[in-house]
Amino acid sequence: MSAEPARYACGAPVRIRDLDKPGHVRTPFYVRNKTGVIEQVCGDFENPEERAYGRVGGARIPLYRVRFLQRDLWEDYAGPPQDTLVIEIYSHWLQPASGTGDVP
Amino acid sequence: MSAHDHDHDHDHDHDHDHDHDHAHDHGHAPHPTREDDDVALSPGEAKFLALKGMLVEAGLLTGDEIMRRLEINDRGSPHQGARMVARAWVDPDFKARMMEDPKSAARELDIAVTEAKLTVIENTLQTHNLVVCTLCSCYPRSLLGEPPAWYVSKAYRSRAVREPRKVLREFGLDFPETVEVRVHDSNADLRYMIMPLRPPGTEGLGEAELAALISRDCLVGAALPGTPA
């Protein structure tokens, strides 16, 4: 990571980027381009996308837990509207969103 | 190497456990295949043993390091998690410490958690929590031991995020529409344990009796504690 990573506060709306990056990435496809909110700021961790290839000891980057409404992840979600999912996302996969529910 | 790095290195091993999940899929002993196991190898297990041999030969890992890691996993057991939950049920101060810093709370009970970061998620009357690792098989092995075979299955990993209520019903849990079902994808650096609700009618029980009500699946969110006989 070259620039200082962006920091997000708990409750901030974020959108998951689709970096279209090959290799050992930890952001599954089902959350890409989806909008949620920061559930927890987890601290800084080494980037697994580097560590997986033996590049250990690199810069630590912020890791967040992001919360989504299930109905924002799956158009035909079968459960009630309050059901949620929380997933860990590294900062470079995040971008600020204007608010919740602005999924295209 | 700092203590944290040490933990982290171990923790990272878990991200690669999908390389030998096959051992579980085939119903063999709950540890990665060893060279002298008297069982027919699946292609995945044969690949695992070959890779292990290459890593040792290349000097990237020693046989001793692999054995020490396996010993940590063997020490892990659902009973350790159950002891933590039972203590938290009877001791609100311990519960507060456990929610804040689960690893140091575990040390109070002589439980060594080597994962980089452990998080305890509490079920409430309003929210039921379920853990899955969609990308591989991340699981707090040093605390709870090897995960159940269904946890590492592709079916569970894909369905738990997509149709959690249907999956929970197959486990015998049917939550009303007023309860929020919250799925936690354990996809990166954190590891999770669910703290179930204390069942009614257990007020008179001691810690050991309470711990006996808490099964492994309770600690993943796929079951509820039993009620005393």
Coordinates of C-alpha atoms in Angstrom, one line a residue:
Chain A
M1 CA 0.0 0.0 0.0
S2 CA 1.5 3.3 -1.0
A3 CA -0.7 6.1 0.4
E4 CA -1.9 6.2 4.0
P5 CA -5.0 4.0 4.1
A6 CA -8.4 5.7 4.6
R7 CA -9.9 5.3 8.1
Y8 CA -13.6 4.8 8.8
A9 CA -15.5 5.2 12.0
C10 CA -18.1 2.8 13.4
G11 CA -21.4 3.4 11.7
A12 CA -19.9 4.9 8.6
P13 CA -21.6 3.8 5.3
V14 CA -19.2 2.1 3.0
R15 CA -19.3 0.4 -0.4
I16 CA -17.2 -2.6 -1.2
R17 CA -15.0 -2.1 -4.2
D18 CA -14.5 -4.7 -6.9
L19 CA -10.7 -4.6 -7.3
D20 CA -10.8 -7.5 -9.8
K21 CA -7.6 -8.6 -8.2
P22 CA -6.4 -12.2 -8.7
G23 CA -4.7 -14.4 -6.1
H24 CA -5.3 -14.8 -2.4
V25 CA -7.9 -12.1 -1.8
R26 CA -10.2 -12.2 1.2
T27 CA -13.1 -10.3 -0.2
P28 CA -15.7 -12.7 -1.6
F29 CA -17.7 -11.8 -4.7
Y30 CA -21.1 -11.7 -3.0
V31 CA -20.3 -8.4 -1.1
R32 CA -18.6 -6.6 -4.0
N33 CA -20.3 -3.4 -5.1
K34 CA -22.6 -3.7 -2.1
T35 CA -23.2 -1.0 0.5
G36 CA -23.1 -1.6 4.3
V37 CA -22.0 0.1 7.4
I38 CA -18.9 -0.2 9.6
E39 CA -19.7 -2.6 12.5
Q40 CA -16.3 -2.7 14.1
V41 CA -12.8 -1.3 13.7
C42 CA -10.7 -4.4 14.2
G43 CA -7.2 -2.9 14.2
D44 CA -4.3 -3.2 11.7
F45 CA -3.2 -6.5 10.2
E46 CA -0.6 -7.4 7.6
N47 CA -2.2 -7.7 4.2
P48 CA -3.0 -11.4 3.5
E49 CA -2.8 -10.6 -0.2
E50 CA 1.0 -10.1 0.4
R51 CA 1.5 -12.7 3.1
A52 CA 0.1 -15.5 1.0
Y53 CA 3.1 -15.1 -1.3
G54 CA 5.7 -15.1 1.3
R55 CA 6.0 -11.3 1.6
V56 CA 5.7 -11.2 5.4
G57 CA 6.5 -8.3 7.7
G58 CA 4.9 -5.7 5.4
A59 CA 2.8 -2.7 6.4
R60 CA -0.2 -3.3 8.5
I61 CA -3.5 -2.1 7.1
P62 CA -6.8 -1.5 8.8
L63 CA -9.3 -4.3 9.0
Y64 CA -13.0 -3.6 9.5
R65 CA -16.1 -5.6 10.1
V66 CA -18.9 -4.4 7.7
R67 CA -22.5 -5.1 8.3
F68 CA -25.1 -5.5 5.5
L69 CA -28.8 -6.1 5.4
Q70 CA -29.3 -9.5 3.8
R71 CA -31.8 -8.0 1.4
D72 CA -29.1 -5.7 0.1
L73 CA -26.9 -8.7 -0.7
W74 CA -29.5 -11.0 -2.2
E75 CA -32.4 -9.6 -4.2
D76 CA -34.6 -12.6 -3.4
Y77 CA -33.5 -13.1 0.3
A78 CA -36.1 -15.2 1.9
G79 CA -35.9 -14.0 5.5
P80 CA -37.3 -10.9 7.3
P81 CA -35.9 -7.5 6.4
Q82 CA -33.9 -7.1 9.7
D83 CA -31.6 -10.1 9.0
T84 CA -28.0 -9.1 8.6
L85 CA -24.5 -10.3 7.7
V86 CA -21.2 -9.1 9.0
I87 CA -17.9 -9.7 7.2
E88 CA -14.2 -8.6 7.6
I89 CA -13.0 -6.3 4.9
Y90 CA -9.5 -4.7 4.5
S91 CA -9.4 -0.9 4.0
H92 CA -8.3 -0.9 0.4
W93 CA -11.5 -2.7 -0.6
L94 CA -13.7 0.0 0.9
Q95 CA -14.9 3.4 -0.3
P96 CA -17.1 5.9 1.4
A97 CA -20.8 5.6 0.5
S98 CA -23.3 8.4 0.8
G99 CA -25.7 6.5 3.0
T100 CA -27.2 3.1 3.5
G101 CA -29.4 1.7 0.9
D102 CA -27.8 3.4 -2.1
V103 CA -27.1 0.1 -3.8
P104 CA -27.5 0.6 -7.6
Chain B
M1 CA 9.8 -12.4 16.5
S2 CA 7.3 -10.8 18.9
A3 CA 4.6 -12.8 20.6
H4 CA 2.0 -11.2 18.3
D5 CA 3.9 -12.2 15.2
H6 CA 4.2 -15.7 16.5
D7 CA 0.5 -15.9 17.1
H8 CA -0.2 -14.4 13.8
D9 CA 2.0 -16.9 12.0
H10 CA 0.1 -19.8 13.6
D11 CA -3.1 -18.1 12.8
H12 CA -2.3 -17.8 9.2
D13 CA -1.9 -21.5 8.9
H14 CA -5.6 -21.8 9.4
D15 CA -6.3 -19.9 6.2
H16 CA -4.7 -22.8 4.4
D17 CA -6.5 -25.6 6.1
H18 CA -8.6 -26.1 3.1
D19 CA -5.6 -27.9 1.7
H20 CA -6.4 -30.8 3.9
D21 CA -10.1 -30.5 4.6
H22 CA -10.4 -33.7 2.6
A23 CA -9.4 -35.6 5.7
H24 CA -12.7 -34.5 7.2
D25 CA -14.8 -35.0 4.2
H26 CA -13.8 -38.6 4.0
G27 CA -14.6 -39.2 7.7
H28 CA -11.0 -40.1 8.7
A29 CA -9.5 -39.3 12.1
P30 CA -10.0 -35.6 12.9
H31 CA -6.4 -34.6 12.2
P32 CA -4.5 -34.0 9.0
T33 CA -3.4 -37.2 7.3
R34 CA 0.0 -38.4 8.4
E35 CA 2.5 -40.4 6.4
D36 CA 1.9 -43.5 8.5
D37 CA -1.9 -43.4 8.8
D38 CA -3.2 -46.8 7.7
V39 CA -6.0 -45.5 5.5
A40 CA -6.5 -45.1 1.7
L41 CA -5.5 -41.6 0.7
S42 CA -7.8 -39.4 -1.3
P43 CA -6.2 -37.3 -4.1
G44 CA -6.4 -34.3 -1.8
E45 CA -4.7 -36.1 1.1
A46 CA -1.9 -37.4 -1.2
K47 CA -1.4 -33.9 -2.5
F48 CA -1.3 -32.6 1.1
L49 CA 1.4 -35.1 2.1
A50 CA 3.4 -34.4 -1.0
L51 CA 3.3 -30.6 -0.3
K52 CA 4.2 -31.1 3.3
G53 CA 7.2 -33.2 2.3
M54 CA 8.3 -30.6 -0.1
L55 CA 8.0 -27.8 2.4
V56 CA 10.1 -29.7 4.9
E57 CA 12.7 -30.7 2.2
A58 CA 13.0 -27.0 1.1
G59 CA 13.6 -26.0 4.7
L60 CA 10.6 -23.8 4.9
L61 CA 9.0 -25.8 7.8
T62 CA 10.4 -28.5 10.1
G63 CA 8.7 -31.6 11.1
D64 CA 8.9 -30.4 14.7
E65 CA 7.1 -27.1 13.8
I66 CA 4.3 -29.1 12.1
M67 CA 4.0 -31.4 15.2
R68 CA 3.8 -28.5 17.6
R69 CA 1.0 -26.9 15.5
L70 CA -0.9 -30.2 15.5
E71 CA -0.5 -30.5 19.3
I72 CA -2.0 -27.0 19.7
N73 CA -5.0 -28.1 17.6
D74 CA -5.3 -31.3 19.5
R75 CA -5.5 -29.4 22.8
G76 CA -8.4 -27.3 21.5
S77 CA -11.7 -28.7 22.4
P78 CA -15.3 -27.5 22.5
H79 CA -15.2 -28.0 26.2
Q80 CA -12.8 -25.1 26.6
G81 CA -15.3 -22.8 24.9
A82 CA -18.1 -24.2 27.0
R83 CA -16.1 -23.5 30.2
M84 CA -15.7 -19.9 29.1
V85 CA -19.4 -19.5 28.4
A86 CA -20.5 -21.2 31.6
R87 CA -18.2 -18.9 33.6
A88 CA -19.6 -15.9 31.8
W89 CA -23.1 -17.0 32.6
V90 CA -22.4 -17.1 36.3
D91 CA -19.9 -14.2 36.6
P92 CA -20.9 -10.9 35.0
D93 CA -17.5 -9.4 35.6
F94 CA -15.8 -12.3 33.8
K95 CA -18.3 -11.9 31.0
A96 CA -17.4 -8.2 30.7
R97 CA -13.7 -9.1 30.5
M98 CA -14.4 -11.9 28.0
M99 CA -16.4 -9.6 25.7
E100 CA -13.6 -7.0 25.8
D101 CA -10.6 -9.3 25.5
P102 CA -11.5 -13.0 25.0
K103 CA -7.9 -14.2 24.8
S104 CA -6.9 -12.9 28.2
A105 CA -10.2 -14.0 29.7
A106 CA -9.4 -17.5 28.4
R107 CA -6.0 -17.4 30.1
E108 CA -7.9 -16.9 33.5
L109 CA -9.2 -20.4 32.9
D110 CA -5.8 -21.7 31.8
I111 CA -6.9 -21.8 28.2
A112 CA -4.2 -20.7 25.7
V113 CA -5.7 -19.2 22.5
T114 CA -3.1 -18.8 19.8
E115 CA -5.2 -17.2 17.1
A116 CA -4.3 -13.5 16.4
K117 CA -7.7 -12.2 17.5
L118 CA -10.7 -13.9 19.0
T119 CA -14.1 -12.3 19.2
V120 CA -17.0 -13.5 21.3
I121 CA -20.5 -12.7 19.9
E122 CA -23.4 -12.9 22.3
N123 CA -26.8 -14.2 21.3
T124 CA -29.7 -12.2 22.7
L125 CA -33.4 -12.6 22.6
Q126 CA -33.5 -10.2 19.7
T127 CA -30.5 -11.6 17.7
H128 CA -29.3 -15.1 16.8
N129 CA -25.7 -15.3 15.5
L130 CA -24.2 -17.9 13.1
V131 CA -20.6 -18.3 12.0
V132 CA -19.3 -19.4 8.7
C133 CA -16.1 -19.1 6.7
T134 CA -17.1 -18.8 3.1
L135 CA -13.6 -18.7 1.7
C136 CA -12.0 -21.7 3.5
S137 CA -12.4 -23.1 7.0
C138 CA -11.2 -20.4 9.4
Y139 CA -12.1 -21.5 13.0
P140 CA -10.6 -20.9 16.4
R141 CA -8.9 -24.3 16.5
S142 CA -6.6 -23.6 19.5
L143 CA -9.7 -23.0 21.5
L144 CA -12.4 -25.3 20.0
G145 CA -10.3 -27.9 18.2
E146 CA -10.9 -29.0 14.7
P147 CA -14.2 -27.8 13.2
P148 CA -17.1 -30.2 12.4
A149 CA -17.1 -31.7 8.9
W150 CA -20.3 -29.8 8.0
Y151 CA -18.6 -26.5 8.8
V152 CA -15.9 -27.0 6.1
S153 CA -18.3 -28.4 3.6
K154 CA -18.9 -26.3 0.4
A155 CA -22.7 -26.6 0.9
Y156 CA -22.6 -25.0 4.4
R157 CA -20.1 -22.4 3.3
S158 CA -22.2 -21.2 0.4
R159 CA -25.7 -21.7 2.0
A160 CA -25.1 -20.2 5.4
V161 CA -24.7 -16.7 3.9
R162 CA -27.4 -17.1 1.3
E163 CA -30.2 -18.9 3.2
P164 CA -29.2 -19.0 6.9
R165 CA -32.7 -19.6 8.1
K166 CA -33.2 -22.6 6.0
V167 CA -29.8 -23.9 7.1
L168 CA -30.7 -23.3 10.8
R169 CA -34.0 -25.1 10.3
E170 CA -32.1 -28.1 9.1
F171 CA -30.2 -27.9 12.4
G172 CA -33.5 -27.9 14.2
L173 CA -33.6 -24.2 15.0
D174 CA -36.6 -22.2 13.8
F175 CA -36.5 -18.5 14.8
P176 CA -39.6 -16.3 14.6
E177 CA -39.6 -13.5 12.0
T178 CA -39.2 -11.0 14.9
V179 CA -35.7 -12.3 15.7
E180 CA -32.7 -11.0 13.6
V181 CA -30.6 -13.7 12.2
R182 CA -27.0 -12.4 11.9
V183 CA -24.4 -14.3 9.9
H184 CA -20.7 -13.7 10.6
D185 CA -18.4 -14.5 7.7
S186 CA -15.1 -15.4 9.3
N187 CA -13.2 -14.6 6.1
A188 CA -10.0 -12.9 7.3
D189 CA -8.0 -12.3 10.5
L190 CA -10.6 -12.7 13.3
R191 CA -11.9 -15.9 14.8
Y192 CA -15.3 -16.2 16.4
M193 CA -17.1 -17.9 19.2
I194 CA -20.8 -17.5 19.9
M195 CA -21.9 -17.1 23.4
P196 CA -25.4 -18.8 23.6
L197 CA -28.2 -17.6 25.8
R198 CA -28.4 -19.4 29.2
P199 CA -31.4 -21.7 29.0
P200 CA -34.3 -21.1 31.5
G201 CA -34.5 -23.5 34.4
T202 CA -30.7 -23.6 35.0
E203 CA -30.6 -21.1 37.8
G204 CA -29.5 -23.7 40.4
L205 CA -26.7 -25.3 38.3
G206 CA -23.0 -24.9 38.9
E207 CA -20.4 -24.0 36.3
A208 CA -19.5 -27.6 35.4
E209 CA -23.1 -28.6 35.0
L210 CA -23.8 -25.5 32.9
A211 CA -20.7 -26.2 30.7
A212 CA -22.1 -29.7 30.0
L213 CA -25.2 -28.2 28.4
I214 CA -23.1 -26.4 25.8
S215 CA -22.2 -28.5 22.7
R216 CA -19.7 -27.6 20.0
D217 CA -22.4 -26.5 17.6
C218 CA -23.7 -24.0 20.1
L219 CA -20.4 -22.2 19.9
V220 CA -20.9 -21.7 16.2
G221 CA -24.5 -20.8 16.5
A222 CA -25.9 -24.0 14.9
A223 CA -27.5 -25.3 18.1
L224 CA -28.9 -24.1 21.4
P225 CA -27.7 -25.3 24.8
G226 CA -29.6 -28.3 26.1
T227 CA -31.8 -28.2 29.1
P228 CA -31.0 -30.1 32.3
A229 CA -32.3 -33.6 32.5

